[in-house]
Every structure is written in C-alpha cells, then in structure tokens.
Coordinates of C-alpha atoms in Angstrom, one line a residue:
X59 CA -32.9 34.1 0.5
X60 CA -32.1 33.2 -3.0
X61 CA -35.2 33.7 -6.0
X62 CA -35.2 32.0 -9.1
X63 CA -36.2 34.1 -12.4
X64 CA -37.1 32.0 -15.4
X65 CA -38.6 33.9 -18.3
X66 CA -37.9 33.2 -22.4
X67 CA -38.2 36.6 -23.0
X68 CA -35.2 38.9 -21.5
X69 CA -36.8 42.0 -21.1
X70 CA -39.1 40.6 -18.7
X71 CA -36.4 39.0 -16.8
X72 CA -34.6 42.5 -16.4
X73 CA -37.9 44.0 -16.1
X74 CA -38.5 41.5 -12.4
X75 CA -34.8 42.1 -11.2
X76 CA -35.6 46.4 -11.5
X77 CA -39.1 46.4 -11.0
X78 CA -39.5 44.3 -7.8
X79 CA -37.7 46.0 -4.5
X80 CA -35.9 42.3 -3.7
X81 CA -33.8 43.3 -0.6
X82 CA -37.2 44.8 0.8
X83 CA -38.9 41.7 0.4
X84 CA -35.7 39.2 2.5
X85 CA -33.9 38.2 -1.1
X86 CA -30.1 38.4 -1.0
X87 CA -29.5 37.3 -4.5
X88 CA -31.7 36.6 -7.9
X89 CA -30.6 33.9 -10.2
X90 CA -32.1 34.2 -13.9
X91 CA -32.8 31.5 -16.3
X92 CA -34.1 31.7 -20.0
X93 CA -35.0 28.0 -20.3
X94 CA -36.5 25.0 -18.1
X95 CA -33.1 23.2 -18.7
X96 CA -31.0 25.9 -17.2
X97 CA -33.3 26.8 -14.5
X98 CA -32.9 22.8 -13.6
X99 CA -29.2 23.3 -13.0
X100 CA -29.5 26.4 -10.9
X101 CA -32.4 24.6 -8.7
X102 CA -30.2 21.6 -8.0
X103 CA -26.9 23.3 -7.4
X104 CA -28.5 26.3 -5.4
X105 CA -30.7 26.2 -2.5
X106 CA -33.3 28.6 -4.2
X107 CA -36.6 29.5 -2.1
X108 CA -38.7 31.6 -4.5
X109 CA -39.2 30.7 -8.5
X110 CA -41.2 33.0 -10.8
X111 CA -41.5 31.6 -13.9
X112 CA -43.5 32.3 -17.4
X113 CA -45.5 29.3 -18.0
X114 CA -45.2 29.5 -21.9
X115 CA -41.8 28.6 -23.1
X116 CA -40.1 27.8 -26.6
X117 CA -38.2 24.8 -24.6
X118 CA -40.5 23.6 -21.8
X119 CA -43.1 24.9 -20.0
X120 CA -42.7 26.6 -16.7
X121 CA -45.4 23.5 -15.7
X122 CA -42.9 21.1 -16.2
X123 CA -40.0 22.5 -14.8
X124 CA -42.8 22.9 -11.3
X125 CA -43.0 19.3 -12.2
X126 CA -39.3 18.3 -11.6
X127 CA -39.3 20.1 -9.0
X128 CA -41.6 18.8 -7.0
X129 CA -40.5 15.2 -8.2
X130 CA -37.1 16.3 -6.3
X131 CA -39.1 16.7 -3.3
X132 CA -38.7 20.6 -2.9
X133 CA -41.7 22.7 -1.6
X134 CA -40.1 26.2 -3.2
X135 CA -43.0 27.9 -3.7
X136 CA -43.9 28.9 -7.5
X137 CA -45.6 32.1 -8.9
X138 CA -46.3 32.0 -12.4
X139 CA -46.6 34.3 -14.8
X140 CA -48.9 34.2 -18.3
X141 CA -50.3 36.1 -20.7
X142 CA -53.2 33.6 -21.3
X143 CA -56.0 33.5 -18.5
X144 CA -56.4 29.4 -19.6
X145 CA -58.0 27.0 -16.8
X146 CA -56.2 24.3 -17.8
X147 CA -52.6 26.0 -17.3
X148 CA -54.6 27.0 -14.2
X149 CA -55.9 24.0 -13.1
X150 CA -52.3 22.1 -13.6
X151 CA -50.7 24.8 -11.4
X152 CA -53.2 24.4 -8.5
X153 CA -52.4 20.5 -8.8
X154 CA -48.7 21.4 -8.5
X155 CA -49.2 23.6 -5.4
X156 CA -47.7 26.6 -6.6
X157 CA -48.6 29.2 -4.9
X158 CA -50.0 32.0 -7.4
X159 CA -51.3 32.3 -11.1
X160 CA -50.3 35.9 -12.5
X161 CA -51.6 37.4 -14.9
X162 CA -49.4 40.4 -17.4
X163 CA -48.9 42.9 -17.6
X164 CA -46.9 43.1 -14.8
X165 CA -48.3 45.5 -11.8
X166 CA -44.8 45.4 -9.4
X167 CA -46.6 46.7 -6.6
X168 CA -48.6 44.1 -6.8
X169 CA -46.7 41.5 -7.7
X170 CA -44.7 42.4 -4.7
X171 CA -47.3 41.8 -2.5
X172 CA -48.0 37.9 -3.7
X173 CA -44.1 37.2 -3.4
X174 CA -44.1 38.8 0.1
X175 CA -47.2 36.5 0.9
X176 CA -45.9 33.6 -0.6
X177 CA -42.5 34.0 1.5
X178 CA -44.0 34.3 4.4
X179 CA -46.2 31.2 3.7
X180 CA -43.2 29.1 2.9
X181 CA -41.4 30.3 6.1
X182 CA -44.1 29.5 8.3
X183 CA -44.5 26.0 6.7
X184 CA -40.5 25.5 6.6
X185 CA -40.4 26.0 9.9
X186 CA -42.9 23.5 11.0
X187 CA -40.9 21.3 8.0
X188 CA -37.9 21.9 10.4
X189 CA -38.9 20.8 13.4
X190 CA -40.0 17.7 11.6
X191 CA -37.4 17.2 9.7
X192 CA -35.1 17.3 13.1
X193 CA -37.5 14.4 14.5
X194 CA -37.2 12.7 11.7
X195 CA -33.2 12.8 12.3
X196 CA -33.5 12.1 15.7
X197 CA -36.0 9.1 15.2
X198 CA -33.2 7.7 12.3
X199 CA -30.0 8.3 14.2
X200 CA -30.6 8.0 17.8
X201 CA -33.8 6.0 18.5
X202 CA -32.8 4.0 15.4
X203 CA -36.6 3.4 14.9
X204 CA -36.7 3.7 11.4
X205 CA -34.6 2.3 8.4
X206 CA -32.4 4.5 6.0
X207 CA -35.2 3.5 3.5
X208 CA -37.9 4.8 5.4
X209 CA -35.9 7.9 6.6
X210 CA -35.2 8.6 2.4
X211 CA -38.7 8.5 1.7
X212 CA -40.5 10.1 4.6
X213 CA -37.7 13.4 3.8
X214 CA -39.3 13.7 0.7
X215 CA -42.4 14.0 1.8
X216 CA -40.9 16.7 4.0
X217 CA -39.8 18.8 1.0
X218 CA -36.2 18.2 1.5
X219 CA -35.3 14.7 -0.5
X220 CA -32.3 12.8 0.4
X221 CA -31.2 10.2 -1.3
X222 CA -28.1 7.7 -0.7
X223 CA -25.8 10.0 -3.2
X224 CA -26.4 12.7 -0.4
X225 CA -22.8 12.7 1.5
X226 CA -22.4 14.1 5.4
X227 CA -20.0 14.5 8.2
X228 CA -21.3 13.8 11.6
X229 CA -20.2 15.7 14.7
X230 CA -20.7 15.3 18.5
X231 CA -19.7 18.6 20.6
X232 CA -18.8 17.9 24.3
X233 CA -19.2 20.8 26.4
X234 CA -17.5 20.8 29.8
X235 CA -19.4 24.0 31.6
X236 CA -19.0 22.3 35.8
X237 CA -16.3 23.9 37.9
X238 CA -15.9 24.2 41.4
X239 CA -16.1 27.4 43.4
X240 CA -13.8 28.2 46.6
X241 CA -16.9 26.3 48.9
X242 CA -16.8 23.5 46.7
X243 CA -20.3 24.6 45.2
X244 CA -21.5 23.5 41.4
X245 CA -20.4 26.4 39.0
X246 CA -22.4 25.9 35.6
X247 CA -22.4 29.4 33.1
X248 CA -25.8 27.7 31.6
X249 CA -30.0 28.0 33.4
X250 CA -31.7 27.3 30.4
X251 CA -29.9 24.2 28.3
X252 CA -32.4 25.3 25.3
X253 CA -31.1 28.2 25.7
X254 CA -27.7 26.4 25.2
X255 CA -28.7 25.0 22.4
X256 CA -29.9 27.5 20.4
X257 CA -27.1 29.6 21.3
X258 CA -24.6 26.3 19.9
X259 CA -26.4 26.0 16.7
X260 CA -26.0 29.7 15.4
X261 CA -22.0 29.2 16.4
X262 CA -22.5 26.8 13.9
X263 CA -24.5 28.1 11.1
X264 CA -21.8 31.0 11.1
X265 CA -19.0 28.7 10.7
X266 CA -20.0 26.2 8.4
X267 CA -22.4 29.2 6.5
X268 CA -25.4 28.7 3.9
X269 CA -25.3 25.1 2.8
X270 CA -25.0 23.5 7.1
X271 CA -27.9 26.5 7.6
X272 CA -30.3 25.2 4.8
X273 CA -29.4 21.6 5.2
X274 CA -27.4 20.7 8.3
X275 CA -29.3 19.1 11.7
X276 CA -28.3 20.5 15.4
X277 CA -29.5 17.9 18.0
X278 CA -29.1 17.9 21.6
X279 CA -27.8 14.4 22.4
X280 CA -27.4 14.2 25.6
X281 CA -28.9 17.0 27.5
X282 CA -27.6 16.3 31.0
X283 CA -24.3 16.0 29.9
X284 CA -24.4 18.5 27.2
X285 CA -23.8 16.8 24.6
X286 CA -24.7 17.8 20.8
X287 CA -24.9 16.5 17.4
X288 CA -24.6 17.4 14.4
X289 CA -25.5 16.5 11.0
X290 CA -23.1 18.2 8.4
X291 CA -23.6 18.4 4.7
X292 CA -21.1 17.5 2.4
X293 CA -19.4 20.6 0.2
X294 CA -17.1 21.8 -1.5
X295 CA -14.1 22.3 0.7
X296 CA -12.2 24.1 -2.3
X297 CA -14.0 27.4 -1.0
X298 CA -11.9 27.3 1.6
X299 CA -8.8 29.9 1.4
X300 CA -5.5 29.0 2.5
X301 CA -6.7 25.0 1.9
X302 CA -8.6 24.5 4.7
X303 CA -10.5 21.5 5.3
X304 CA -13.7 20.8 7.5
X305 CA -11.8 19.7 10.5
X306 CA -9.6 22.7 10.7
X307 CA -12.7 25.0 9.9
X308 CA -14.1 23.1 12.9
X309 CA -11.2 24.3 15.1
X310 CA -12.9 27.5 15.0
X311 CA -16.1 26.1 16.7
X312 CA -13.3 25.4 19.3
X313 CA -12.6 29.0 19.7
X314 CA -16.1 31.1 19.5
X315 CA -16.6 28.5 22.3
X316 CA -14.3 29.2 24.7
X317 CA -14.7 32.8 24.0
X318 CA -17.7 33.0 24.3
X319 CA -18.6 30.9 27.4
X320 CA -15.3 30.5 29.1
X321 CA -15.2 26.5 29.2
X322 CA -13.5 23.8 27.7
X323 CA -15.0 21.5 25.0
X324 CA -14.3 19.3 22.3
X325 CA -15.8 18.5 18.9
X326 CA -15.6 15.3 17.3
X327 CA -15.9 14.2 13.6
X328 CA -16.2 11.0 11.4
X329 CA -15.9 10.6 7.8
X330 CA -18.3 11.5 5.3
X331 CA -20.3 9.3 5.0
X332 CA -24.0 8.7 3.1
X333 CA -27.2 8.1 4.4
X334 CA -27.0 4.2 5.2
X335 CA -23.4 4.7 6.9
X336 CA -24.2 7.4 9.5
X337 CA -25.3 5.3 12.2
X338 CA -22.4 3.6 12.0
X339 CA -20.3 6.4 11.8
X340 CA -22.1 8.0 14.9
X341 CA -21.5 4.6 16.6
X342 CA -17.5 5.4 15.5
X343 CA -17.6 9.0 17.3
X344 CA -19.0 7.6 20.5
X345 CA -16.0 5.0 20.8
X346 CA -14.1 7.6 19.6
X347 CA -15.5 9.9 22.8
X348 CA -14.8 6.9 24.9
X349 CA -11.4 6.0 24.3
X350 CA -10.3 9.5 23.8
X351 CA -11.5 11.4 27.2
X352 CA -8.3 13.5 27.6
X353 CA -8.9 15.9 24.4
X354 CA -9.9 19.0 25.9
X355 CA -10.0 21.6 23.3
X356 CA -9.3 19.9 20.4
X357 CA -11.0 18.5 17.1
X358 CA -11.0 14.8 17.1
X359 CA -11.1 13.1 13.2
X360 CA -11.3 9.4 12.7
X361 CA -9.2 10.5 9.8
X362 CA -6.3 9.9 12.4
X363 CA -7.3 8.0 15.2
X364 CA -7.2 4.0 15.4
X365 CA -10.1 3.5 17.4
X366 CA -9.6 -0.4 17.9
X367 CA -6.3 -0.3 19.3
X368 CA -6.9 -1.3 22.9
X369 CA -4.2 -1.9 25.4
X370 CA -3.8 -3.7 29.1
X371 CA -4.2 -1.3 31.9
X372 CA -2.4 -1.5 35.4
X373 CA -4.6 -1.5 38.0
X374 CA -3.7 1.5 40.2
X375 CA -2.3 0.9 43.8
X376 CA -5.4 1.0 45.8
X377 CA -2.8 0.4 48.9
X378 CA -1.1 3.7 48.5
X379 CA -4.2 5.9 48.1
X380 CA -5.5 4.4 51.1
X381 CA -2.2 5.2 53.5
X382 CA -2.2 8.8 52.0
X383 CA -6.0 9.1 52.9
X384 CA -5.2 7.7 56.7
X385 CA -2.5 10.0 56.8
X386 CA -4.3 13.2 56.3
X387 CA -2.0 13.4 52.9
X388 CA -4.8 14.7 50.6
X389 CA -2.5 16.4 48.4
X390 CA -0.6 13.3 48.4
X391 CA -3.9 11.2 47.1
X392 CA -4.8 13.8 44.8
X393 CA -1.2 13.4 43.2
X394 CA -1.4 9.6 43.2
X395 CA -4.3 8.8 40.6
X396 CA -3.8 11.9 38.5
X397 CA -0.3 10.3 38.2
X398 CA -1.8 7.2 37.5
X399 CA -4.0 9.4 34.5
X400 CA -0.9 9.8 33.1
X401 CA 0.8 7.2 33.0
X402 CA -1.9 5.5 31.3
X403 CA -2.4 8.5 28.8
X404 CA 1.4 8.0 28.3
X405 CA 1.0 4.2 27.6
X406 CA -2.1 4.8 25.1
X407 CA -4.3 2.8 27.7
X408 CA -6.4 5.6 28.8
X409 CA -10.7 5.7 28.7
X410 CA -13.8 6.1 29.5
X411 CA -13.4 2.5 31.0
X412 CA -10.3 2.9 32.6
X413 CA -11.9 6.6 34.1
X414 CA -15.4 4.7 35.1
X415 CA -13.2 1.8 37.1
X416 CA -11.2 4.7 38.6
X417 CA -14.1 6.3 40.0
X418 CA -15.3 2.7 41.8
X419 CA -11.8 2.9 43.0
X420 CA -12.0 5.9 44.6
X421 CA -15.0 5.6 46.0
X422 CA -14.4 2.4 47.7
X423 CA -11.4 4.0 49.1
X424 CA -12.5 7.0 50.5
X425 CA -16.7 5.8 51.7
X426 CA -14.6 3.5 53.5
X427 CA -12.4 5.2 55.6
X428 CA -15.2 8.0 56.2
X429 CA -17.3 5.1 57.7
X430 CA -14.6 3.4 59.6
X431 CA -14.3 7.4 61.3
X432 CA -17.9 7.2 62.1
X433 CA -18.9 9.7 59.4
X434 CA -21.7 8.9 57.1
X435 CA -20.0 9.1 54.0
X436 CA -23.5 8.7 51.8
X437 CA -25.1 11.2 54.0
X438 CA -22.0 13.8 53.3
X439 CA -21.9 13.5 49.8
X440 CA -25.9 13.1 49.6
X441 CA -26.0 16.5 47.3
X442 CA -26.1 17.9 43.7
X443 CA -22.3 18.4 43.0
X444 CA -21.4 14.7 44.2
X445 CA -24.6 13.3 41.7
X446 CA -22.9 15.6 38.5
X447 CA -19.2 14.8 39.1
X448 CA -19.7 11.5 39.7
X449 CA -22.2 10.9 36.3
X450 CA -19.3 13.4 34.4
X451 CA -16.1 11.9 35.8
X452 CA -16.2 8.8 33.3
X453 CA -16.6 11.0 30.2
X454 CA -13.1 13.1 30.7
X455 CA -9.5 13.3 32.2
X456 CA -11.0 17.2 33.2
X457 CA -14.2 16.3 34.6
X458 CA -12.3 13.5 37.1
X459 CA -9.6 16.1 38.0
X460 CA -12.6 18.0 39.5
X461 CA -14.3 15.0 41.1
X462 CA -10.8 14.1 42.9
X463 CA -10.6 17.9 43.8
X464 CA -13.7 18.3 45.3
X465 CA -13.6 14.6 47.4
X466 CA -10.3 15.6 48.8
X467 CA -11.9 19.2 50.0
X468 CA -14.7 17.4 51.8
X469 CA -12.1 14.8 53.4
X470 CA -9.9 17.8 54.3
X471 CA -12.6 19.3 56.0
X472 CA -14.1 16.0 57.8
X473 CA -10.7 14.0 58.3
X474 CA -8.3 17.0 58.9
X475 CA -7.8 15.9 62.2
X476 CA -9.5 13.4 64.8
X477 CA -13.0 13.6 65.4
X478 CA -12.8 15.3 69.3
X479 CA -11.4 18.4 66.9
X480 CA -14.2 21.1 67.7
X481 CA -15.5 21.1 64.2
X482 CA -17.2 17.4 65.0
X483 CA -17.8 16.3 68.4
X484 CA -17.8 19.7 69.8
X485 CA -20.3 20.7 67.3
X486 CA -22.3 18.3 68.0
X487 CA -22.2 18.1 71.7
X488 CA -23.1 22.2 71.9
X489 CA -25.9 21.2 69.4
X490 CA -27.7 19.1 72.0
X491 CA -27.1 21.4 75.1
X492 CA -28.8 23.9 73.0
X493 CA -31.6 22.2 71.8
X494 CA -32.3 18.8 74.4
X495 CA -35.6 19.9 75.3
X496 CA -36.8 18.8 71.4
X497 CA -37.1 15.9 70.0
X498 CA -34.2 15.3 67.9
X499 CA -33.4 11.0 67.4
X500 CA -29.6 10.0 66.8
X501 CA -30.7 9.4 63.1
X502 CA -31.8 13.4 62.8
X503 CA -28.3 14.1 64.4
X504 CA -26.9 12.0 61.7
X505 CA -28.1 13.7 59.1
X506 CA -26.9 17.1 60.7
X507 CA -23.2 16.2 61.6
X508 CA -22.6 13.2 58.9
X509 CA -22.0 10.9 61.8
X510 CA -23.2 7.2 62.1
X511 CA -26.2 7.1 64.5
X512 CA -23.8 4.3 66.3
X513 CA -20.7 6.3 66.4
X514 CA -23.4 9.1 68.0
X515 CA -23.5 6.5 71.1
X516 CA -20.1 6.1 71.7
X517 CA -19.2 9.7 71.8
X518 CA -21.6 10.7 74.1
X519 CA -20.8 7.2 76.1
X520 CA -17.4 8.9 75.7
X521 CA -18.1 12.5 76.5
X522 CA -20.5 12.0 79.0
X523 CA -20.8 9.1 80.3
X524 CA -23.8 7.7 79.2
X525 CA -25.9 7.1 76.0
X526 CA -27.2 9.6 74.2
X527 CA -31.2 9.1 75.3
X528 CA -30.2 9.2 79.1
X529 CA -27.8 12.4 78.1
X530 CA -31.4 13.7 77.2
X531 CA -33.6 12.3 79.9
X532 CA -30.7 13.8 82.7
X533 CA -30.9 17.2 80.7
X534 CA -34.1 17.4 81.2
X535 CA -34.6 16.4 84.3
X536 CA -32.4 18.8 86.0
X537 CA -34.3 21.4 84.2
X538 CA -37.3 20.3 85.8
X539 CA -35.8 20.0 89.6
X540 CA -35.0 23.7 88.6
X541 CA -38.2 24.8 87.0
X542 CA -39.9 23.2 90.0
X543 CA -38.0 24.6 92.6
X544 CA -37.7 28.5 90.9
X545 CA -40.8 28.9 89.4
X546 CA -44.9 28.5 90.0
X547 CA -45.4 26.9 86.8
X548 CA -47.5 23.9 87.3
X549 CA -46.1 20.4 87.1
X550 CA -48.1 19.4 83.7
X551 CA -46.5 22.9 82.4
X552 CA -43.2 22.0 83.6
X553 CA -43.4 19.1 81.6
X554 CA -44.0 20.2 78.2
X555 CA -40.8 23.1 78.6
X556 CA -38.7 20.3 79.6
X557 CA -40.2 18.4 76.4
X558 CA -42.1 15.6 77.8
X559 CA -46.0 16.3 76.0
X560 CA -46.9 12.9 78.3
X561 CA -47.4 14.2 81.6
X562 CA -47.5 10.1 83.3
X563 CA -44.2 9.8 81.1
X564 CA -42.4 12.6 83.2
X565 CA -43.7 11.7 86.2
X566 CA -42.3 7.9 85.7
X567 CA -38.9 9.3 84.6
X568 CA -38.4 11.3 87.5
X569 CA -39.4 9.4 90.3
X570 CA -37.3 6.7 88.9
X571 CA -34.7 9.0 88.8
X572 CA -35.1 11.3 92.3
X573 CA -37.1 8.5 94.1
X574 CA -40.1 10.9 94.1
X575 CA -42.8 12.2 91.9
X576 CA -42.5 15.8 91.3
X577 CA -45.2 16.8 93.1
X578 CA -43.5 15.1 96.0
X579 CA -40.2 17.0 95.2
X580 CA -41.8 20.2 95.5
X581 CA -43.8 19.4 98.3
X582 CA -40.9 18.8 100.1
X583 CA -39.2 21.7 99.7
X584 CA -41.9 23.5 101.3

C-alpha cells in the first residue's frame, strides 16, 4: 500500500516518514508533498490509499485538496493534522468523510493506531466496493443492462471514477482442463470452479502487477466452459524491458498456466479501447474465439487477425465416414474428419461453425448405424462425458479431437464385431438365465445392454426360439414342475420363488402350458 504525506512544513514530513513504523502498519512506499498542487499530481498518477495531510497550508488547505479528491471519486481515507482545535475545520472534514481530526503535537504511537484503524476501515469497505464494482462490470459488459453513461456515473459513486478518457484492453481466457482417461472417463484437474477462479486471477495480478491489481476486473464468463474475462487497464508499456508489449507479456499467462495446471489454453485480446467501445470490442473477441478455434496455446490480438474474412467450406464426405464406420475402420473414421480439420485450417475456412456442423455430422453418422445394429445409441451415450464433449466440441480443433476419440472407443467397443460376439448377446442372454425369476421388462434390459427393446425380441426369437416374455414364462415354469416335484413347498410358495406374486396368474399359466393345474401335477405324481 502506498500513503500520501502532505505537510508545508518539512520537518514534520520527515518527522511522519521516521516516527511512524510504515512497513508495520502494510505501507510499501510513502510519497511526500509540500503543497495541495503537488499532492494533486501524485494522487492522480499513483494509486495512493492513505493521505495525512496538515490542514493549514501557505497554498491551499488540506480541505481542499480532500475536496478534489473526492470530486475524483476516490474514497482514500484522510487523517488530518492541525494545530488549531477549530469546529469549523472540524466540521468541514466530517462533511468530507475523512476519517480522523488530529491534533499536534504528534504522539506516533498514537497516531499509529488511527492509521492502522483507518486502513483497516478502508479495506473492509474496498472490499465490499470490489465486489460491487465487479457487478457493476458484469451488469455493463455482459448483461448489457446499463449504458456506458450510467456505468461512468454509478463507478463514481463506488469510489473508483471512470470516465471515457479511461483506456482498457479486454481479454477472454479459454481453458481447455477435459481429457480422457484409458476407460474413456471425464478427466477435469478442477472441483471447485471458484476455486479456479481465484486461482486465475492472482496468475494475473502477478503478471500484469499493481495498476491490473488496483484497477483491472477478473470475471468468470462462462463457468461451464471455463471461460474468463478480463478487464485490463491501460499503462505504460515503456516499463517493459527488452520492449515488450501487453500481448507478449500475456504470453506469459500462457505459461504459468500450463505449468501450473497441465492443460492447454488460450488468451485472447482486443484493442484498447475506452469505456463506450468495450462492448464492442468484447463482441470482436467472441468472433475472434469463434473463427479462430485451432489456437491452442497461443495469444490471439485483433492487432493481426482479419476477423471478417469468411470463406466457402466443403462439406465433408459423409459417404466415406459412413463405409469406414460399417467396416469396423475406426481408425480410418477418426483419420477422415481430423483430415477434413485440416484441410479447412489449411484453406482459412475453419470455425466454430464449421466445428458445430461437424458435430451434427457425426452424430448423424454414427446414432445411425448404432440403431440400425439394434443398439440404443441415446441410451449408450446417455452420460456426463457425452453431455461435456458434445457442448465443448464447437469451441476448439482440441476439444473435437477428443469428442471423435472417445465416439470411436465406444463404437470399438459396441461394433467391434457382430452382435452374437459374447460381449452383447451372450451377455445378455446369461443375464436372464440368472435373474428370470424377477421382473425385469425388455425396456429395463435396454437400458442395461444398450439394445433396442425390439432388437431384444428378435434375438431371443433368434436364440431361443421364442419371444422374450414366453423365454420367461418357460423359465419359470420348469422351475416350478421342479420345485413341485423336489420339494414340499406349498403351491402358493412355489409361486412367488418362481416370481409369479398372483397365485390365479400361475395357476392359468401352467395349466395352459402342462394341461394341468399344479396341484393336479403333483397329485399325480403321487
């Protein structure tokens, strides 16, 4: 924190700075000023958080520099100093909200304790001016529910006036944290996306330093798809060594990133732009975003990129894809629309558009042959990673590379070979000898094994000769001729372990089955 010393006399100014114990009490750095003129300057060029000022000056009062300052819209809380207990110096300060009214001789000890009070103060009310002052962003630039007027004037109510001489840089940061594991299970390095975002917006206060801490604005976007932005002040890029700009300073967001969490991202920037411009310019990124969704890793400027160039895209063959898919040639299907990526990276035609049509493409191609094979294809993909992939795969080249992936690891595992292989119908059919004597419907079954409840009928029509409710009833049945012949169990008894709770059901069933009741049956085996 920075304090702000403004005293006509200069014995009392180096009195303050080796009196008062400033690193105890959080301040990095004391600026001094002998006049209300100077002490102007240093309060509009610096971001200063404490002034102690004499009130009684050759050149201005400290009143009336407390004056300009609040007329800027700053809330940097003000402890004056006087050697004149007067109640209308007093009562003026009070007006001014300034925090104390000292009186000298100076007692540092004491002194020490108002400044430690009135820090504490400030922080607790800048940090509820914060959290405003992030809504207040959020209600300008992405609900676009107030105008640039009203955003100006309700900031300098918030202590921190903007005004349309105020420049900026906006920024969107796309992180890409989904990958697949061997099982083709959801890996995400992220539980808590606050968490996330807290995490993202120190990476940035350390890059971009004082002036994006004090002034800049870290939003989350687009939570699901984690997706930030970022408001950056306008500075001095001459501070820079080795004449970097902001976008190669960016790079280095790039890097902590990666290091840090292991996944790819990428970090787009507009122009700067003042206050009226940057919903426009935030409109620019997000075209930018979507006709750009093969940068992984890199820092994406409008300085350089023509963002209304648009170009005719091939349709890709839909014909091919298909015969690969029918062929068991998953490798081969895999290849054929990430070569179709290319090509229309190569030809400048590539985006979120092209990526999003893909996707449909796909789809079609592949729900349709599953269905044709009897396999519930909504069913089979009726789970988290499908929902993520499908929402992500638009938004990048690297996000569709793992959507592709992971539908060609289910297919592999469903369509590897015919559905007789033991890992379907087999399955299946051991399934129902197991558990025959519950009361398990086609549609349950279909839900288990990914089949359609009327591919279910023909494979038992198939397998066994009949549908798949007399495939019960027969089950169960000869259970019962066994049960009733082995054992003393009584006929009502014998029904519910065979899984019949109606006891005038089972006795219909059987008789129209064995021409007797079961009563009968057993009667004649005595």
């Amino acid at each position: 924190m920075k304090a702000l010393l403004v005293d006509d006399d200069r014995f009392v100014i180096i009195a303050l700075q080796k009196g008062i114990d400033w690193k105890s009490l959080g301040i990095d750095e004391t600026f001094t000023a002998y006049n209300i003129a100077d002490a102007g300057k240093i309060i509009e060029k610096e971001h200063i958080d404490l002034l102690l000022s004499d009130i009684d000056m050759p050149h201005g009062s400290g009143l009336e520099l407390l004056t300009k300052v609040r007329e800027l819209g700053l809330t940097i809380p003000a402890i004056f100093m006087t050697n004149y207990a007067d109640f209308g110096y007093a009562q003026k300060a009070l007006e001014l909200k300034s925090f104390h009214y000292y009186l000298k001789p100076i007692d540092y000890d004491e002194l020490s304790k108002i400044i430690r009070q009135a820090l504490e103060e400030s922080n607790a009310s800048a940090s509820k001016n914060k959290a405003a002052f992030r809504q207040l962003w959020y209600r300008y630039l992405l609900e676009k529910r107030i105008t640039s007027d009203e955003f100006m004037e309700m900031s300098k109510k918030l202590g921190k006036a903007i005004t349309e001489d105020d420049a900026y840089t906006v920024s969107l940061l796309q992180l890409y944290p989904y990958s697949l594991g061997e099982n083709s299970e959801l890996i995400c390095p992220f539980e808590d996306v606050n968490e996330v975002l807290d995490n993202i917006h120190s990476i940035f206060d350390s890059v971009y330093g004082a002036d994006y801490s004090s002034l800049g604005i870290f939003l989350a976007y687009h939570e699901e798809s984690y997706l930030m932005l970022s408001v950056i002040p306008a500075f001095d890029e001459t501070r820079f060594n080795d004449g970097k700009n902001l976008e190669t300073i960016s790079e280095e967001i790039i890097s902590v990133v990666r290091e840090r969490y292991n996944i790819p991202c990428t970090l787009y920037l507009s122009q700067k732009a003042c206050v009226t411009e940057l919903p426009g310019a935030l409109e620019a990124l997000m075209k930018l975003r979507e006709r750009h969704p093969d940068n992984i890793n890199k820092v994406m400027s409008l300085n350089y990129l023509d963002i209304t160039e648009s170009h005719i895209t091939p349709k890709p063959d839909t014909q091919i894809a298909a015969q690969a898919l029918k062929s068991s040639d998953f490798d081969g299907f895999s290849r054929h629309f990430k070569s179709y990526m290319k090509n229309c990276l190569a030809a400048g035609s590539l985006s979120s558009k092209v990526l999003s049509d893909l996707l449909f493409e796909i789809n079609q191609i592949i729900f349709s042959y599953l269905n044709e094979n009897g396999i519930m294809a909504r069913e089979l993909f009726n789970n988290e990673t499908y929902r993520v992939l499908t929402r992500n795969a638009r938004l990048s080249t690297y996000y569709m590379d793992l959507y592709i992936t992971y539908m060609m690891r289910v297919a592999r595992q469903y369509l590897a070979s015919e559905p007789e292989d033991e890992n379907a119908v087999s399955s299946l059919l051991q399934y129902v000898d197991a558990h025959f004597r519950e009361e398990i419907s086609r549609s349950d079954l279909s839900e288990m094994f990914f089949f359609d409840p009327d591919y279910i009928t023909r494979i038992f029509k198939r397998e066994r000769g009949m549908s798949y409710k007399n495939y019960i009833i027969e089950k169960r049945l000869t259970l019962a001729k066994k049960l009733l012949k082995e054992t003393d169990s009584s006929i009502r008894d014998v029904s519910l372990m065979v899984g019949y709770d109606n006891y005038s059901y089972f006795t219909r069933l059987f008789k129209k089955s064995y021409g007797v009741t079961p009563a009968e049956f057993r009667q004649n085996l005595n």
